[in-house]
Amino acid sequence: MGLICAVPRAKLKNRIWSKRPVYGGFFSMRNIAVRTVFAQGREFIYTLERKMVKNMNLRIRRDGSIYVSANDFISDREVDGFVSDRAAFIANAQDKFKKAARREQRPEQYISGEKITLLGQEYVLRVFRSDKESVSIEGGYIHLSVKDVNDLGRKSCLIDIFVSGQCRAVFGEMLYELYSPFEKYGVERPQLRIRDMKSRWGTCHVKKGIVTLNKRLLAAPRGAVEYVVLHELCHLIYPDHSKQFYDFLAVMMPDWKERKQLLNNT
């Protein structure tokens, strides 16, 4: 645990007391406070809400803000420790959201020299004017041939079609290979769907037998992508994230924690 420093109660300007209705027509008090923890050389400011929950819950929002909920029986010091113990996870999540925000602020122009990452490897984009439009990989380069090199919309469309095709090929192959050990459990190989998702790498709809993977996953290293695919396949056996699920995941992929860390660093 790192050095912990809680903001004094007298200085908590954002401490708010408000009433909200609950079942039976009664009212409960909601206590919201802003606290500060120092850990691993960084300052973490988080919002703590006191509410009727069984366990402490931590959430990192897309803007990097930290939210924690806990019941009144857990001391402020325990909550500070809870946040401090998860400092590495919080810092990694915040850094990931910052990178995503920078990418959104600086959209690709698809000009020669830009870099595109596929399966953890960076490729340099080369743009050519050609009557025959195409996208191909040659060595460490991605060649984009387009009729009008200044038509951003057309260039974006061609790259999107190319990436979607790569996703279908790469993800489909991984799903086929990683499904094999699951046959003995009597589950059918799921259908693959690919979407552009903001908050999830993948999902598994057990009843419909559908695994959906995030198109952006194609930028991650192969080992990280394989982890996501296998993670979703394991939900065909254990739909939740129970201890049994993670025990089963460890059997199917003993190094899943290292692969997950690789994904988090993407």
PDB file of C-alpha atoms in Angstrom:
ATOM      1  CA  MET A   1       0.000   0.000   0.000  1.00  0.00           C
ATOM      2  CA  GLY A   2       1.329   3.459  -0.837  1.00  0.00           C
ATOM      3  CA  LEU A   3       1.269   6.598   1.262  1.00  0.00           C
ATOM      4  CA  ILE A   4      -2.329   7.504   2.015  1.00  0.00           C
ATOM      5  CA  CYS A   5      -3.578  11.015   2.634  1.00  0.00           C
ATOM      6  CA  ALA A   6      -7.264  11.740   3.059  1.00  0.00           C
ATOM      7  CA  VAL A   7      -8.702  15.192   2.475  1.00  0.00           C
ATOM      8  CA  PRO A   8      -9.801  16.664   5.858  1.00  0.00           C
ATOM      9  CA  ARG A   9     -13.546  16.676   6.295  1.00  0.00           C
ATOM     10  CA  ALA A  10     -13.614  20.433   6.867  1.00  0.00           C
ATOM     11  CA  LYS A  11     -12.109  20.999   3.442  1.00  0.00           C
ATOM     12  CA  LEU A  12     -14.490  18.775   1.519  1.00  0.00           C
ATOM     13  CA  LYS A  13     -16.441  21.391  -0.423  1.00  0.00           C
ATOM     14  CA  ASN A  14     -18.244  18.746  -2.432  1.00  0.00           C
ATOM     15  CA  ARG A  15     -19.711  16.891   0.538  1.00  0.00           C
ATOM     16  CA  ILE A  16     -23.423  16.829  -0.246  1.00  0.00           C
ATOM     17  CA  TRP A  17     -26.301  15.525   1.804  1.00  0.00           C
ATOM     18  CA  SER A  18     -29.473  14.812  -0.106  1.00  0.00           C
ATOM     19  CA  LYS A  19     -32.593  12.730   0.227  1.00  0.00           C
ATOM     20  CA  ARG A  20     -33.813  10.143  -2.220  1.00  0.00           C
ATOM     21  CA  PRO A  21     -36.923   7.947  -2.038  1.00  0.00           C
ATOM     22  CA  VAL A  22     -36.619   4.225  -1.400  1.00  0.00           C
ATOM     23  CA  TYR A  23     -39.138   1.402  -1.214  1.00  0.00           C
ATOM     24  CA  GLY A  24     -41.983   1.837   1.239  1.00  0.00           C
ATOM     25  CA  GLY A  25     -42.043   5.628   1.002  1.00  0.00           C
ATOM     26  CA  PHE A  26     -39.127   6.108   3.428  1.00  0.00           C
ATOM     27  CA  PHE A  27     -36.080   8.263   2.773  1.00  0.00           C
ATOM     28  CA  SER A  28     -32.382   7.466   3.098  1.00  0.00           C
ATOM     29  CA  MET A  29     -29.424   9.863   3.318  1.00  0.00           C
ATOM     30  CA  ARG A  30     -26.864   9.854   0.526  1.00  0.00           C
ATOM     31  CA  ASN A  31     -23.377  11.036   1.469  1.00  0.00           C
ATOM     32  CA  ILE A  32     -20.982  12.091  -1.283  1.00  0.00           C
ATOM     33  CA  ALA A  33     -17.410  13.123  -0.492  1.00  0.00           C
ATOM     34  CA  VAL A  34     -14.264  13.888  -2.463  1.00  0.00           C
ATOM     35  CA  ARG A  35     -11.095  12.306  -1.107  1.00  0.00           C
ATOM     36  CA  THR A  36      -7.438  12.137  -2.112  1.00  0.00           C
ATOM     37  CA  VAL A  37      -5.017   9.217  -1.982  1.00  0.00           C
ATOM     38  CA  PHE A  38      -1.296   9.221  -2.797  1.00  0.00           C
ATOM     39  CA  ALA A  39       0.087   5.927  -4.109  1.00  0.00           C
ATOM     40  CA  GLN A  40       2.895   4.839  -6.429  1.00  0.00           C
ATOM     41  CA  GLY A  41       4.042   8.434  -6.831  1.00  0.00           C
ATOM     42  CA  ARG A  42       0.674   9.689  -8.083  1.00  0.00           C
ATOM     43  CA  GLU A  43      -2.250  11.579  -6.638  1.00  0.00           C
ATOM     44  CA  PHE A  44      -5.678  10.001  -7.020  1.00  0.00           C
ATOM     45  CA  ILE A  45      -8.729  12.162  -6.343  1.00  0.00           C
ATOM     46  CA  TYR A  46     -11.892  10.125  -6.098  1.00  0.00           C
ATOM     47  CA  THR A  47     -15.580  10.586  -5.353  1.00  0.00           C
ATOM     48  CA  LEU A  48     -16.908   8.421  -2.528  1.00  0.00           C
ATOM     49  CA  GLU A  49     -20.615   7.777  -2.273  1.00  0.00           C
ATOM     50  CA  ARG A  50     -22.064   6.152   0.829  1.00  0.00           C
ATOM     51  CA  LYS A  51     -24.949   3.922  -0.160  1.00  0.00           C
ATOM     52  CA  MET A  52     -26.536   0.583   0.625  1.00  0.00           C
ATOM     53  CA  VAL A  53     -24.127  -1.773  -1.153  1.00  0.00           C
ATOM     54  CA  LYS A  54     -22.625  -5.016   0.095  1.00  0.00           C
ATOM     55  CA  ASN A  55     -19.111  -4.504  -1.250  1.00  0.00           C
ATOM     56  CA  MET A  56     -16.918  -1.564  -2.195  1.00  0.00           C
ATOM     57  CA  ASN A  57     -17.193  -0.797  -5.888  1.00  0.00           C
ATOM     58  CA  LEU A  58     -14.716   1.080  -8.076  1.00  0.00           C
ATOM     59  CA  ARG A  59     -15.433   2.690 -11.432  1.00  0.00           C
ATOM     60  CA  ILE A  60     -13.135   4.646 -13.749  1.00  0.00           C
ATOM     61  CA  ARG A  61     -15.122   6.898 -16.055  1.00  0.00           C
ATOM     62  CA  ARG A  62     -14.062   7.771 -19.592  1.00  0.00           C
ATOM     63  CA  ASP A  63     -13.043  11.265 -18.452  1.00  0.00           C
ATOM     64  CA  GLY A  64     -10.602   9.625 -16.006  1.00  0.00           C
ATOM     65  CA  SER A  65     -12.600  10.468 -12.877  1.00  0.00           C
ATOM     66  CA  ILE A  66     -12.695   7.870 -10.109  1.00  0.00           C
ATOM     67  CA  TYR A  67     -15.934   6.830  -8.392  1.00  0.00           C
ATOM     68  CA  VAL A  68     -16.206   4.533  -5.371  1.00  0.00           C
ATOM     69  CA  SER A  69     -19.334   3.375  -3.558  1.00  0.00           C
ATOM     70  CA  ALA A  70     -19.303   1.832  -0.082  1.00  0.00           C
ATOM     71  CA  ASN A  71     -21.682   1.325   2.816  1.00  0.00           C
ATOM     72  CA  ASP A  72     -21.582   3.281   6.096  1.00  0.00           C
ATOM     73  CA  PHE A  73     -19.927   0.416   8.012  1.00  0.00           C
ATOM     74  CA  ILE A  74     -16.673   0.761   6.057  1.00  0.00           C
ATOM     75  CA  SER A  75     -14.334   3.435   7.389  1.00  0.00           C
ATOM     76  CA  ASP A  76     -12.854   6.191   5.246  1.00  0.00           C
ATOM     77  CA  ARG A  77      -9.412   4.752   5.921  1.00  0.00           C
ATOM     78  CA  GLU A  78     -10.478   1.344   4.571  1.00  0.00           C
ATOM     79  CA  VAL A  79     -11.834   2.968   1.413  1.00  0.00           C
ATOM     80  CA  ASP A  80      -8.579   4.909   0.973  1.00  0.00           C
ATOM     81  CA  GLY A  81      -6.704   1.623   1.257  1.00  0.00           C
ATOM     82  CA  PHE A  82      -9.045   0.013  -1.256  1.00  0.00           C
ATOM     83  CA  VAL A  83      -8.261   2.766  -3.784  1.00  0.00           C
ATOM     84  CA  SER A  84      -4.536   2.763  -2.977  1.00  0.00           C
ATOM     85  CA  ASP A  85      -4.261  -1.000  -3.500  1.00  0.00           C
ATOM     86  CA  ARG A  86      -5.715  -0.534  -6.982  1.00  0.00           C
ATOM     87  CA  ALA A  87      -3.503   2.403  -7.929  1.00  0.00           C
ATOM     88  CA  ALA A  88      -1.794   0.549 -10.777  1.00  0.00           C
ATOM     89  CA  PHE A  89      -5.132  -0.492 -12.284  1.00  0.00           C
ATOM     90  CA  ILE A  90      -6.534   3.038 -11.962  1.00  0.00           C
ATOM     91  CA  ALA A  91      -3.438   4.669 -13.482  1.00  0.00           C
ATOM     92  CA  ASN A  92      -3.476   2.254 -16.396  1.00  0.00           C
ATOM     93  CA  ALA A  93      -7.180   2.883 -17.059  1.00  0.00           C
ATOM     94  CA  GLN A  94      -6.726   6.649 -16.892  1.00  0.00           C
ATOM     95  CA  ASP A  95      -3.753   6.530 -19.259  1.00  0.00           C
ATOM     96  CA  LYS A  96      -5.730   4.375 -21.689  1.00  0.00           C
ATOM     97  CA  PHE A  97      -8.639   6.830 -21.707  1.00  0.00           C
ATOM     98  CA  LYS A  98      -6.230   9.739 -22.252  1.00  0.00           C
ATOM     99  CA  LYS A  99      -4.720   7.997 -25.281  1.00  0.00           C
ATOM    100  CA  ALA A 100      -8.190   7.336 -26.674  1.00  0.00           C
ATOM    101  CA  ALA A 101      -9.145  10.983 -26.167  1.00  0.00           C
ATOM    102  CA  ARG A 102      -6.012  12.154 -27.994  1.00  0.00           C
ATOM    103  CA  ARG A 103      -6.822   9.845 -30.904  1.00  0.00           C
ATOM    104  CA  GLU A 104     -10.327  11.295 -31.097  1.00  0.00           C
ATOM    105  CA  GLN A 105      -8.957  14.837 -31.019  1.00  0.00           C
ATOM    106  CA  ARG A 106      -6.489  14.063 -33.819  1.00  0.00           C
ATOM    107  CA  PRO A 107      -8.420  11.969 -36.336  1.00  0.00           C
ATOM    108  CA  GLU A 108      -6.475  10.189 -39.031  1.00  0.00           C
ATOM    109  CA  GLN A 109      -5.914  12.063 -42.272  1.00  0.00           C
ATOM    110  CA  TYR A 110      -4.644   8.929 -44.060  1.00  0.00           C
ATOM    111  CA  ILE A 111      -1.607  10.551 -45.572  1.00  0.00           C
ATOM    112  CA  SER A 112       1.761   8.965 -46.301  1.00  0.00           C
ATOM    113  CA  GLY A 113       3.817   8.554 -43.153  1.00  0.00           C
ATOM    114  CA  GLU A 114       0.929   7.930 -40.764  1.00  0.00           C
ATOM    115  CA  LYS A 115       1.120   4.720 -38.764  1.00  0.00           C
ATOM    116  CA  ILE A 116      -1.517   2.008 -38.469  1.00  0.00           C
ATOM    117  CA  THR A 117      -1.180  -0.723 -35.833  1.00  0.00           C
ATOM    118  CA  LEU A 118      -2.276  -4.290 -36.610  1.00  0.00           C
ATOM    119  CA  LEU A 119      -1.806  -7.081 -34.061  1.00  0.00           C
ATOM    120  CA  GLY A 120       0.685  -4.979 -32.108  1.00  0.00           C
ATOM    121  CA  GLN A 121       2.853  -4.156 -35.124  1.00  0.00           C
ATOM    122  CA  GLU A 122       3.073  -0.656 -36.558  1.00  0.00           C
ATOM    123  CA  TYR A 123       2.823  -0.237 -40.323  1.00  0.00           C
ATOM    124  CA  VAL A 124       3.673   2.943 -42.197  1.00  0.00           C
ATOM    125  CA  LEU A 125       0.967   4.154 -44.570  1.00  0.00           C
ATOM    126  CA  ARG A 126       1.869   4.950 -48.166  1.00  0.00           C
ATOM    127  CA  VAL A 127      -0.773   6.661 -50.296  1.00  0.00           C
ATOM    128  CA  PHE A 128      -0.740   6.472 -54.087  1.00  0.00           C
ATOM    129  CA  ARG A 129      -3.003   7.915 -56.744  1.00  0.00           C
ATOM    130  CA  SER A 130      -4.434   5.159 -58.924  1.00  0.00           C
ATOM    131  CA  ASP A 131      -7.519   4.487 -61.003  1.00  0.00           C
ATOM    132  CA  LYS A 132      -7.655   1.044 -59.389  1.00  0.00           C
ATOM    133  CA  GLU A 133      -8.375   1.519 -55.679  1.00  0.00           C
ATOM    134  CA  SER A 134      -6.991  -1.001 -53.185  1.00  0.00           C
ATOM    135  CA  VAL A 135      -5.341  -1.504 -49.808  1.00  0.00           C
ATOM    136  CA  SER A 136      -2.539  -4.025 -49.269  1.00  0.00           C
ATOM    137  CA  ILE A 137       0.270  -4.890 -46.864  1.00  0.00           C
ATOM    138  CA  GLU A 138       3.835  -5.123 -48.175  1.00  0.00           C
ATOM    139  CA  GLY A 139       6.534  -5.633 -45.571  1.00  0.00           C
ATOM    140  CA  GLY A 140       6.227  -2.913 -42.964  1.00  0.00           C
ATOM    141  CA  TYR A 141       3.992  -0.761 -45.141  1.00  0.00           C
ATOM    142  CA  ILE A 142       0.291  -0.473 -45.886  1.00  0.00           C
ATOM    143  CA  HIS A 143      -0.255   0.694 -49.453  1.00  0.00           C
ATOM    144  CA  LEU A 144      -3.415   2.695 -50.091  1.00  0.00           C
ATOM    145  CA  SER A 145      -4.245   3.280 -53.727  1.00  0.00           C
ATOM    146  CA  VAL A 146      -7.035   5.787 -54.325  1.00  0.00           C
ATOM    147  CA  LYS A 147      -8.277   7.876 -57.252  1.00  0.00           C
ATOM    148  CA  ASP A 148      -8.169  11.152 -55.335  1.00  0.00           C
ATOM    149  CA  VAL A 149      -5.453  11.312 -52.644  1.00  0.00           C
ATOM    150  CA  ASN A 150      -7.178  14.367 -51.130  1.00  0.00           C
ATOM    151  CA  ASP A 151     -10.545  12.649 -50.676  1.00  0.00           C
ATOM    152  CA  LEU A 152     -10.467  11.900 -46.937  1.00  0.00           C
ATOM    153  CA  GLY A 153     -13.893  10.263 -46.941  1.00  0.00           C
ATOM    154  CA  ARG A 154     -12.925   7.787 -49.658  1.00  0.00           C
ATOM    155  CA  LYS A 155      -9.569   7.000 -48.031  1.00  0.00           C
ATOM    156  CA  SER A 156     -11.291   6.412 -44.691  1.00  0.00           C
ATOM    157  CA  CYS A 157     -13.850   4.125 -46.335  1.00  0.00           C
ATOM    158  CA  LEU A 158     -11.158   2.028 -48.061  1.00  0.00           C
ATOM    159  CA  ILE A 159      -9.158   1.634 -44.842  1.00  0.00           C
ATOM    160  CA  ASP A 160     -12.309   0.718 -42.918  1.00  0.00           C
ATOM    161  CA  ILE A 161     -13.178  -1.985 -45.455  1.00  0.00           C
ATOM    162  CA  PHE A 162      -9.612  -3.279 -45.253  1.00  0.00           C
ATOM    163  CA  VAL A 163      -9.613  -3.368 -41.425  1.00  0.00           C
ATOM    164  CA  SER A 164     -13.024  -5.076 -41.344  1.00  0.00           C
ATOM    165  CA  GLY A 165     -11.715  -7.752 -43.696  1.00  0.00           C
ATOM    166  CA  GLN A 166      -8.643  -8.272 -41.534  1.00  0.00           C
ATOM    167  CA  CYS A 167     -10.874  -8.579 -38.452  1.00  0.00           C
ATOM    168  CA  ARG A 168     -13.043 -11.229 -40.067  1.00  0.00           C
ATOM    169  CA  ALA A 169     -10.010 -13.224 -41.172  1.00  0.00           C
ATOM    170  CA  VAL A 170      -7.909 -12.931 -37.991  1.00  0.00           C
ATOM    171  CA  PHE A 171     -10.703 -13.158 -35.416  1.00  0.00           C
ATOM    172  CA  GLY A 172     -12.437 -15.929 -37.351  1.00  0.00           C
ATOM    173  CA  GLU A 173      -9.268 -18.018 -37.456  1.00  0.00           C
ATOM    174  CA  MET A 174      -8.643 -17.512 -33.731  1.00  0.00           C
ATOM    175  CA  LEU A 175     -12.218 -18.405 -32.833  1.00  0.00           C
ATOM    176  CA  TYR A 176     -11.997 -21.583 -34.901  1.00  0.00           C
ATOM    177  CA  GLU A 177      -8.694 -22.657 -33.306  1.00  0.00           C
ATOM    178  CA  LEU A 178      -9.554 -21.758 -29.706  1.00  0.00           C
ATOM    179  CA  TYR A 179     -13.024 -23.335 -29.847  1.00  0.00           C
ATOM    180  CA  SER A 180     -11.678 -26.863 -30.317  1.00  0.00           C
ATOM    181  CA  PRO A 181     -11.223 -27.683 -26.562  1.00  0.00           C
ATOM    182  CA  PHE A 182     -14.804 -26.580 -25.881  1.00  0.00           C
ATOM    183  CA  GLU A 183     -16.400 -29.222 -28.101  1.00  0.00           C
ATOM    184  CA  LYS A 184     -16.204 -31.837 -25.346  1.00  0.00           C
ATOM    185  CA  TYR A 185     -18.413 -29.625 -23.164  1.00  0.00           C
ATOM    186  CA  GLY A 186     -21.255 -29.905 -25.650  1.00  0.00           C
ATOM    187  CA  VAL A 187     -21.377 -26.260 -26.701  1.00  0.00           C
ATOM    188  CA  GLU A 188     -21.679 -25.297 -30.350  1.00  0.00           C
ATOM    189  CA  ARG A 189     -19.138 -23.033 -31.974  1.00  0.00           C
ATOM    190  CA  PRO A 190     -20.580 -19.508 -31.661  1.00  0.00           C
ATOM    191  CA  GLN A 191     -21.177 -17.099 -34.489  1.00  0.00           C
ATOM    192  CA  LEU A 192     -18.735 -14.216 -34.785  1.00  0.00           C
ATOM    193  CA  ARG A 193     -19.824 -10.623 -34.997  1.00  0.00           C
ATOM    194  CA  ILE A 194     -17.553  -7.602 -35.237  1.00  0.00           C
ATOM    195  CA  ARG A 195     -18.516  -4.159 -34.001  1.00  0.00           C
ATOM    196  CA  ASP A 196     -16.903  -0.851 -33.143  1.00  0.00           C
ATOM    197  CA  MET A 197     -17.434  -0.673 -29.369  1.00  0.00           C
ATOM    198  CA  LYS A 198     -16.254   2.049 -26.995  1.00  0.00           C
ATOM    199  CA  SER A 199     -16.185   0.328 -23.618  1.00  0.00           C
ATOM    200  CA  ARG A 200     -15.798  -3.428 -24.227  1.00  0.00           C
ATOM    201  CA  TRP A 201     -13.305  -5.625 -26.033  1.00  0.00           C
ATOM    202  CA  GLY A 202     -15.818  -8.417 -26.455  1.00  0.00           C
ATOM    203  CA  THR A 203     -19.160  -9.860 -25.380  1.00  0.00           C
ATOM    204  CA  CYS A 204     -20.775 -13.296 -25.416  1.00  0.00           C
ATOM    205  CA  HIS A 205     -24.510 -13.831 -25.857  1.00  0.00           C
ATOM    206  CA  VAL A 206     -24.775 -17.346 -24.468  1.00  0.00           C
ATOM    207  CA  LYS A 207     -28.405 -18.058 -25.412  1.00  0.00           C
ATOM    208  CA  LYS A 208     -27.956 -16.907 -28.994  1.00  0.00           C
ATOM    209  CA  GLY A 209     -24.477 -18.400 -29.309  1.00  0.00           C
ATOM    210  CA  ILE A 210     -22.864 -15.168 -30.512  1.00  0.00           C
ATOM    211  CA  VAL A 211     -19.426 -13.783 -29.683  1.00  0.00           C
ATOM    212  CA  THR A 212     -18.982 -10.122 -30.551  1.00  0.00           C
ATOM    213  CA  LEU A 213     -15.490  -8.636 -30.770  1.00  0.00           C
ATOM    214  CA  ASN A 214     -14.443  -5.012 -30.894  1.00  0.00           C
ATOM    215  CA  LYS A 215     -12.966  -3.969 -34.236  1.00  0.00           C
ATOM    216  CA  ARG A 216     -10.347  -1.926 -32.361  1.00  0.00           C
ATOM    217  CA  LEU A 217      -9.025  -5.154 -30.881  1.00  0.00           C
ATOM    218  CA  LEU A 218      -7.138  -5.686 -34.149  1.00  0.00           C
ATOM    219  CA  ALA A 219      -4.527  -3.175 -32.934  1.00  0.00           C
ATOM    220  CA  ALA A 220      -3.652  -5.309 -29.889  1.00  0.00           C
ATOM    221  CA  PRO A 221      -0.899  -7.974 -29.907  1.00  0.00           C
ATOM    222  CA  ARG A 222      -1.995 -11.435 -31.022  1.00  0.00           C
ATOM    223  CA  GLY A 223      -1.616 -12.899 -27.529  1.00  0.00           C
ATOM    224  CA  ALA A 224      -3.966 -10.257 -26.123  1.00  0.00           C
ATOM    225  CA  VAL A 225      -6.555 -10.879 -28.839  1.00  0.00           C
ATOM    226  CA  GLU A 226      -6.417 -14.623 -28.154  1.00  0.00           C
ATOM    227  CA  TYR A 227      -7.081 -13.879 -24.478  1.00  0.00           C
ATOM    228  CA  VAL A 228     -10.245 -11.905 -25.314  1.00  0.00           C
ATOM    229  CA  VAL A 229     -11.517 -14.617 -27.657  1.00  0.00           C
ATOM    230  CA  LEU A 230     -10.920 -17.373 -25.106  1.00  0.00           C
ATOM    231  CA  HIS A 231     -12.418 -15.238 -22.325  1.00  0.00           C
ATOM    232  CA  GLU A 232     -15.657 -14.928 -24.286  1.00  0.00           C
ATOM    233  CA  LEU A 233     -15.647 -18.631 -25.158  1.00  0.00           C
ATOM    234  CA  CYS A 234     -15.369 -19.474 -21.453  1.00  0.00           C
ATOM    235  CA  HIS A 235     -18.648 -17.624 -20.913  1.00  0.00           C
ATOM    236  CA  LEU A 236     -20.347 -20.403 -22.875  1.00  0.00           C
ATOM    237  CA  ILE A 237     -19.599 -22.589 -19.829  1.00  0.00           C
ATOM    238  CA  TYR A 238     -19.775 -19.968 -17.062  1.00  0.00           C
ATOM    239  CA  PRO A 239     -21.869 -16.928 -18.098  1.00  0.00           C
ATOM    240  CA  ASP A 240     -20.744 -14.846 -15.100  1.00  0.00           C
ATOM    241  CA  HIS A 241     -17.405 -13.764 -13.652  1.00  0.00           C
ATOM    242  CA  SER A 242     -17.495 -16.110 -10.684  1.00  0.00           C
ATOM    243  CA  LYS A 243     -14.526 -17.866  -9.113  1.00  0.00           C
ATOM    244  CA  GLN A 244     -15.474 -20.941 -11.133  1.00  0.00           C
ATOM    245  CA  PHE A 245     -15.214 -18.882 -14.319  1.00  0.00           C
ATOM    246  CA  TYR A 246     -11.679 -17.683 -13.543  1.00  0.00           C
ATOM    247  CA  ASP A 247     -10.606 -21.145 -12.392  1.00  0.00           C
ATOM    248  CA  PHE A 248     -11.826 -22.530 -15.716  1.00  0.00           C
ATOM    249  CA  LEU A 249     -10.129 -19.699 -17.616  1.00  0.00           C
ATOM    250  CA  ALA A 250      -6.851 -20.520 -15.840  1.00  0.00           C
ATOM    251  CA  VAL A 251      -7.130 -24.138 -16.931  1.00  0.00           C
ATOM    252  CA  MET A 252      -7.809 -23.186 -20.549  1.00  0.00           C
ATOM    253  CA  MET A 253      -5.173 -20.424 -20.622  1.00  0.00           C
ATOM    254  CA  PRO A 254      -2.698 -20.555 -17.699  1.00  0.00           C
ATOM    255  CA  ASP A 255      -1.031 -17.257 -18.676  1.00  0.00           C
ATOM    256  CA  TRP A 256      -4.286 -15.306 -19.051  1.00  0.00           C
ATOM    257  CA  LYS A 257      -3.244 -12.669 -16.492  1.00  0.00           C
ATOM    258  CA  GLU A 258      -0.100 -11.817 -18.443  1.00  0.00           C
ATOM    259  CA  ARG A 259      -2.116 -11.634 -21.652  1.00  0.00           C
ATOM    260  CA  LYS A 260      -4.701  -9.393 -19.988  1.00  0.00           C
ATOM    261  CA  GLN A 261      -1.933  -7.066 -18.843  1.00  0.00           C
ATOM    262  CA  LEU A 262      -0.658  -6.999 -22.404  1.00  0.00           C
ATOM    263  CA  LEU A 263      -4.143  -5.965 -23.507  1.00  0.00           C
ATOM    264  CA  ASN A 264      -4.342  -3.255 -20.833  1.00  0.00           C
ATOM    265  CA  ASN A 265      -1.061  -1.808 -22.093  1.00  0.00           C
ATOM    266  CA  THR A 266      -2.360  -1.571 -25.655  1.00  0.00           C
TER     267      THR A 266
END
